[in-house]
Tab-separated table of C-alpha atoms and ligand atoms in Angstrom:
chain	number	residue	atom	x	y	z
A	238	MET	CA	22.724	-8.271	-7.509
A	239	SER	CA	20.400	-5.260	-7.271
A	240	GLU	CA	21.449	-4.150	-10.774
A	241	SER	CA	20.268	-7.428	-12.281
A	242	TRP	CA	17.069	-7.338	-10.175
A	243	THR	CA	16.326	-3.948	-11.729
A	244	GLN	CA	17.085	-5.203	-15.238
A	245	ILE	CA	14.799	-8.178	-14.695
A	246	ASP	CA	12.049	-5.882	-13.408
A	247	GLN	CA	12.481	-3.793	-16.573
A	248	TYR	CA	12.196	-6.952	-18.687
A	249	ILE	CA	9.021	-8.018	-16.846
A	250	GLU	CA	7.565	-4.522	-17.176
A	251	SER	CA	8.358	-4.338	-20.888
A	252	HIS	CA	6.301	-7.497	-21.461
A	253	LEU	CA	3.533	-7.387	-18.898
A	254	ILE	CA	2.843	-3.830	-17.773
A	255	PRO	CA	0.931	-1.814	-20.387
A	256	HIS	CA	1.770	1.891	-20.698
A	257	ASP	CA	-0.623	4.086	-18.778
A	258	PRO	CA	-0.101	7.815	-19.339
A	259	ARG	CA	-1.628	8.503	-15.895
A	260	LEU	CA	1.080	6.438	-14.157
A	261	GLU	CA	3.877	7.870	-16.299
A	262	GLN	CA	2.700	11.424	-15.695
A	263	ASN	CA	2.517	10.706	-11.958
A	264	LEU	CA	6.167	9.644	-11.826
A	265	GLN	CA	7.287	12.588	-13.979
A	266	ASN	CA	5.354	15.188	-12.011
A	267	THR	CA	6.501	13.749	-8.680
A	268	ALA	CA	10.160	13.840	-9.790
A	269	ALA	CA	9.695	17.377	-11.157
A	270	HIS	CA	8.665	18.456	-7.635
A	271	GLY	CA	11.857	16.919	-6.239
A	272	PHE	CA	10.224	13.986	-4.407
A	273	PRO	CA	12.113	10.672	-4.284
A	274	ASP	CA	10.841	7.672	-6.253
A	275	HIS	CA	11.847	4.769	-3.987
A	276	LEU	CA	8.678	5.007	-1.869
A	277	ALA	CA	6.349	4.209	-4.769
A	278	VAL	CA	5.427	0.574	-5.442
A	279	ALA	CA	7.170	-1.081	-8.406
A	280	PRO	CA	4.938	-1.316	-11.509
A	281	ASN	CA	4.776	-5.113	-11.281
A	282	GLN	CA	3.684	-4.815	-7.656
A	283	GLY	CA	1.088	-2.239	-8.681
A	284	MET	CA	-0.216	-4.825	-11.140
A	285	LEU	CA	-0.416	-7.422	-8.348
A	286	LEU	CA	-2.513	-4.987	-6.281
A	287	GLN	CA	-4.735	-4.407	-9.318
A	288	MET	CA	-5.190	-8.141	-9.854
A	289	LEU	CA	-6.069	-8.883	-6.216
A	290	ILE	CA	-8.700	-6.134	-6.397
A	291	GLN	CA	-10.093	-7.444	-9.691
A	292	MET	CA	-10.074	-11.104	-8.565
A	293	ASN	CA	-12.170	-10.211	-5.574
A	294	GLN	CA	-14.424	-7.673	-7.338
A	295	CYS	CA	-13.585	-5.070	-4.719
A	296	LYS	CA	-15.366	-1.727	-4.813
A	297	ARG	CA	-14.233	0.106	-1.681
A	298	ILE	CA	-10.529	0.512	-0.957
A	299	LEU	CA	-8.698	2.089	1.955
A	300	GLU	CA	-5.053	3.100	1.535
A	301	LEU	CA	-2.806	4.221	4.405
A	302	GLY	CA	0.215	6.199	3.169
A	303	THR	CA	-0.610	7.978	-0.089
A	304	PHE	CA	2.825	9.506	-0.645
A	305	ALA	CA	2.544	10.905	-4.216
A	306	ALA	CA	-0.471	8.727	-5.150
A	307	TYR	CA	1.323	6.379	-7.577
A	308	SER	CA	-0.113	3.294	-5.838
A	309	THR	CA	-3.421	5.161	-5.467
A	310	ILE	CA	-3.667	5.311	-9.273
A	311	TRP	CA	-3.088	1.543	-9.455
A	312	LEU	CA	-5.805	0.974	-6.838
A	313	ALA	CA	-8.303	3.316	-8.533
A	314	ARG	CA	-7.754	2.001	-12.047
A	315	ALA	CA	-8.447	-1.535	-10.801
A	316	LEU	CA	-11.972	-0.498	-9.793
A	317	PRO	CA	-15.221	-0.288	-11.749
A	318	GLU	CA	-16.532	3.250	-12.432
A	319	ASP	CA	-18.580	3.271	-9.209
A	320	GLY	CA	-15.574	2.236	-7.105
A	321	TYR	CA	-14.112	4.335	-4.314
A	322	VAL	CA	-10.638	4.798	-2.816
A	323	LEU	CA	-10.087	6.572	0.483
A	324	THR	CA	-6.391	7.351	0.879
A	325	ILE	CA	-4.726	8.893	3.929
A	326	GLU	CA	-1.399	10.745	3.988
A	327	GLY	CA	0.244	11.938	7.198
A	328	ARG	CA	2.533	14.640	5.815
A	329	ASP	CA	1.073	17.916	4.451
A	330	THR	CA	3.617	18.339	1.654
A	331	HIS	CA	3.057	14.798	0.390
A	332	GLY	CA	-0.703	15.191	0.737
A	333	ALA	CA	-0.632	18.275	-1.488
A	334	MET	CA	1.524	16.472	-4.066
A	335	ALA	CA	-0.888	13.518	-3.951
A	336	LYS	CA	-3.954	15.705	-4.522
A	337	GLU	CA	-2.293	17.377	-7.521
A	338	ASN	CA	-1.367	13.981	-8.988
A	339	ILE	CA	-4.861	12.536	-8.429
A	340	GLU	CA	-6.349	15.570	-10.195
A	341	LEU	CA	-3.873	15.228	-13.088
A	342	ALA	CA	-4.773	11.536	-13.447
A	343	GLY	CA	-8.452	12.475	-13.725
A	344	LEU	CA	-9.350	10.342	-10.710
A	345	SER	CA	-10.664	12.951	-8.259
A	346	HIS	CA	-14.238	11.695	-8.721
A	347	MET	CA	-13.375	8.324	-7.176
A	348	VAL	CA	-10.460	9.107	-4.861
A	349	ASP	CA	-11.020	10.763	-1.490
A	350	ALA	CA	-7.553	11.985	-0.422
A	351	ARG	CA	-7.292	12.943	3.247
A	352	VAL	CA	-4.372	14.405	5.150
A	353	GLY	CA	-3.938	13.463	8.792
A	354	ARG	CA	-2.604	10.781	11.063
A	355	ALA	CA	-3.974	7.541	9.631
A	356	ALA	CA	-5.028	6.162	13.034
A	357	ASP	CA	-7.008	9.342	13.809
A	358	VAL	CA	-8.783	9.302	10.455
A	359	MET	CA	-9.540	5.575	10.866
A	360	LYS	CA	-11.006	6.116	14.355
A	361	GLN	CA	-13.201	8.837	12.873
A	362	LEU	CA	-14.353	6.458	10.087
A	363	ILE	CA	-15.149	3.776	12.698
A	364	ALA	CA	-17.173	6.314	14.721
A	365	GLU	CA	-19.038	7.342	11.542
A	366	LYS	CA	-19.812	3.645	10.900
A	367	VAL	CA	-18.792	3.891	7.231
A	368	PRO	CA	-19.456	0.748	5.153
A	369	ALA	CA	-16.709	-1.875	5.325
A	370	PHE	CA	-13.789	-1.709	2.917
A	371	ASP	CA	-13.135	-4.655	0.581
A	372	PHE	CA	-9.386	-4.073	0.273
A	373	ILE	CA	-6.997	-2.287	2.627
A	374	PHE	CA	-3.473	-1.323	1.584
A	375	ILE	CA	-1.283	-0.529	4.609
A	376	ASP	CA	1.757	1.428	3.420
A	377	ALA	CA	2.215	4.257	5.954
A	378	ASP	CA	4.749	4.506	8.825
A	379	LYS	CA	5.936	0.981	9.606
A	380	GLN	CA	6.105	1.609	13.359
A	381	SER	CA	2.295	1.842	13.496
A	382	TYR	CA	1.436	-1.248	11.413
A	383	PRO	CA	0.160	-3.270	14.434
A	384	GLU	CA	-2.214	-0.430	15.337
A	385	TYR	CA	-3.236	0.017	11.689
A	386	LEU	CA	-4.018	-3.695	11.431
A	387	GLU	CA	-6.327	-3.607	14.460
A	388	LEU	CA	-8.096	-0.474	13.207
A	389	SER	CA	-8.364	-2.011	9.722
A	390	LEU	CA	-10.223	-4.967	11.217
A	391	GLU	CA	-12.819	-2.526	12.565
A	392	LEU	CA	-13.339	-1.287	9.011
A	393	SER	CA	-13.481	-4.765	7.425
A	394	ARG	CA	-16.040	-7.435	6.587
A	395	SER	CA	-15.548	-11.173	6.283
A	396	GLY	CA	-13.361	-11.579	3.186
A	397	THR	CA	-11.690	-8.175	3.275
A	398	ILE	CA	-8.115	-8.392	2.019
A	399	ILE	CA	-5.374	-6.589	3.931
A	400	PHE	CA	-2.107	-6.001	2.060
A	401	MET	CA	0.824	-4.726	4.147
A	402	ASP	CA	3.795	-3.291	2.237
A	403	ASN	CA	7.485	-3.328	3.214
A	404	VAL	CA	7.524	-6.042	5.859
A	405	VAL	CA	11.045	-7.391	5.126
A	406	ARG	CA	13.187	-4.246	4.777
A	407	ALA	CA	16.234	-5.967	3.261
A	408	GLY	CA	16.187	-8.521	6.074
A	409	ASP	CA	16.295	-5.976	8.904
A	410	ILE	CA	13.380	-7.791	10.554
A	411	ILE	CA	15.742	-10.629	11.541
A	412	ASN	CA	18.699	-8.407	12.404
A	413	PHE	CA	17.842	-8.239	16.094
A	414	GLU	CA	20.486	-5.604	16.779
A	415	ASN	CA	18.329	-3.265	14.721
A	416	LYS	CA	15.889	-1.810	17.220
A	417	LYS	CA	14.542	1.058	15.096
A	418	PRO	CA	10.883	1.737	15.933
A	419	SER	CA	9.907	0.947	12.326
A	420	ILE	CA	11.575	-2.473	12.465
A	421	GLU	CA	10.280	-3.250	15.967
A	422	GLY	CA	6.823	-2.280	14.669
A	423	LEU	CA	7.114	-4.820	11.857
A	424	ARG	CA	8.261	-7.565	14.268
A	425	GLU	CA	5.231	-6.803	16.423
A	426	LEU	CA	3.072	-7.036	13.274
A	427	TYR	CA	4.279	-10.612	12.666
A	428	ARG	CA	3.474	-11.489	16.295
A	429	VAL	CA	-0.023	-10.016	15.895
A	430	LEU	CA	-0.659	-11.788	12.582
A	431	GLU	CA	0.264	-15.121	14.163
A	432	ASN	CA	-2.992	-16.829	15.189
A	433	HIS	CA	-5.009	-13.617	15.092
A	434	PRO	CA	-8.589	-14.615	15.962
A	435	ARG	CA	-10.062	-12.295	13.319
A	436	LEU	CA	-7.900	-13.466	10.416
A	437	LEU	CA	-8.664	-16.471	8.222
A	438	SER	CA	-5.134	-16.730	6.841
A	439	SER	CA	-1.967	-14.692	6.489
A	440	THR	CA	1.328	-14.968	4.691
A	441	ALA	CA	4.313	-12.830	3.761
A	442	LEU	CA	6.472	-12.954	0.642
A	443	GLN	CA	9.912	-11.491	0.011
A	444	THR	CA	10.426	-9.445	-3.136
A	445	VAL	CA	13.513	-8.329	-5.020
A	446	GLY	CA	13.564	-5.904	-7.915
A	447	SER	CA	13.891	-2.253	-8.802
A	448	LYS	CA	12.951	-1.332	-5.210
A	449	GLY	CA	15.600	-3.583	-3.666
A	450	HIS	CA	14.909	-6.443	-1.238
A	451	ASP	CA	11.663	-6.125	0.674
A	452	GLY	CA	8.353	-7.927	0.876
A	453	PHE	CA	4.678	-7.756	1.662
A	454	ALA	CA	2.225	-9.514	3.963
A	455	LEU	CA	-1.280	-10.468	2.982
A	456	SER	CA	-4.224	-11.392	5.217
A	457	ILE	CA	-7.844	-12.353	4.685
A	458	VAL	CA	-10.358	-11.311	7.332
A	459	LYS	CA	-12.332	-14.221	8.818
B	643	LIG	C1	9.936	3.221	2.418
B	643	LIG	C2	8.565	3.191	2.605
B	643	LIG	C3	7.775	2.494	1.715
B	643	LIG	O1	6.435	2.407	1.877
B	643	LIG	C4	8.344	1.845	0.615
B	643	LIG	O2	7.509	1.177	-0.218
B	643	LIG	C5	9.713	1.883	0.418
B	643	LIG	C6	10.503	2.584	1.324
B	643	LIG	C7	10.777	3.967	3.379
B	643	LIG	O3	10.231	4.551	4.317
B	643	LIG	O4	11.989	3.980	3.210
B	644	LIG	MG1	5.583	0.930	0.597
């Protein structure tokens, strides 16, 4: 099955995803440094992120979990010239790779890449009373998603979109023998999303493709 999902993703990409040398260079440079590629969003998912940002004329984006900045490039290229992306990476080695890739893509002027625990950086942003973000992409350690959601709400305005990656994990969320902290964290996320007083609406969709079987959740802040 996964072979045909990948072939179908390639077909979709060949028709609908224009070549962008910045994205191609990102993948090449990341592989050249020996980093894996399965953590990056699929190109057609990157395009979905871009379209949600464009549809809502977002200008300020927060990303949790930069990894090698492939998704960061998608987020930044969706923005107008005066747009801004703040991206947070927890691991030093990945943070350094991300900074190099952001520089190579010529996006340093609009991307603020920080290294640190996302929750700590977010608490600092809340204390600094930074302007609200229009779009928040949660893609860091899955165990902490419930905490990241609550902190994201403190950095949101009415209408902010919160996109949470990897909330299906090949169905592990309903395999109740799986008690890994990451999976338990995702189950807690679903419980928190249910009837959250600060959310207007939420959903989750499963995805299959070159990245296997996973999914994303999407919320709008009330
Ligand atoms: C993993 C994390 C991700 O954010 C992703 O998109 C795919 C895989 C992981 O930790 O395995
Ligand atoms: Mg992800």
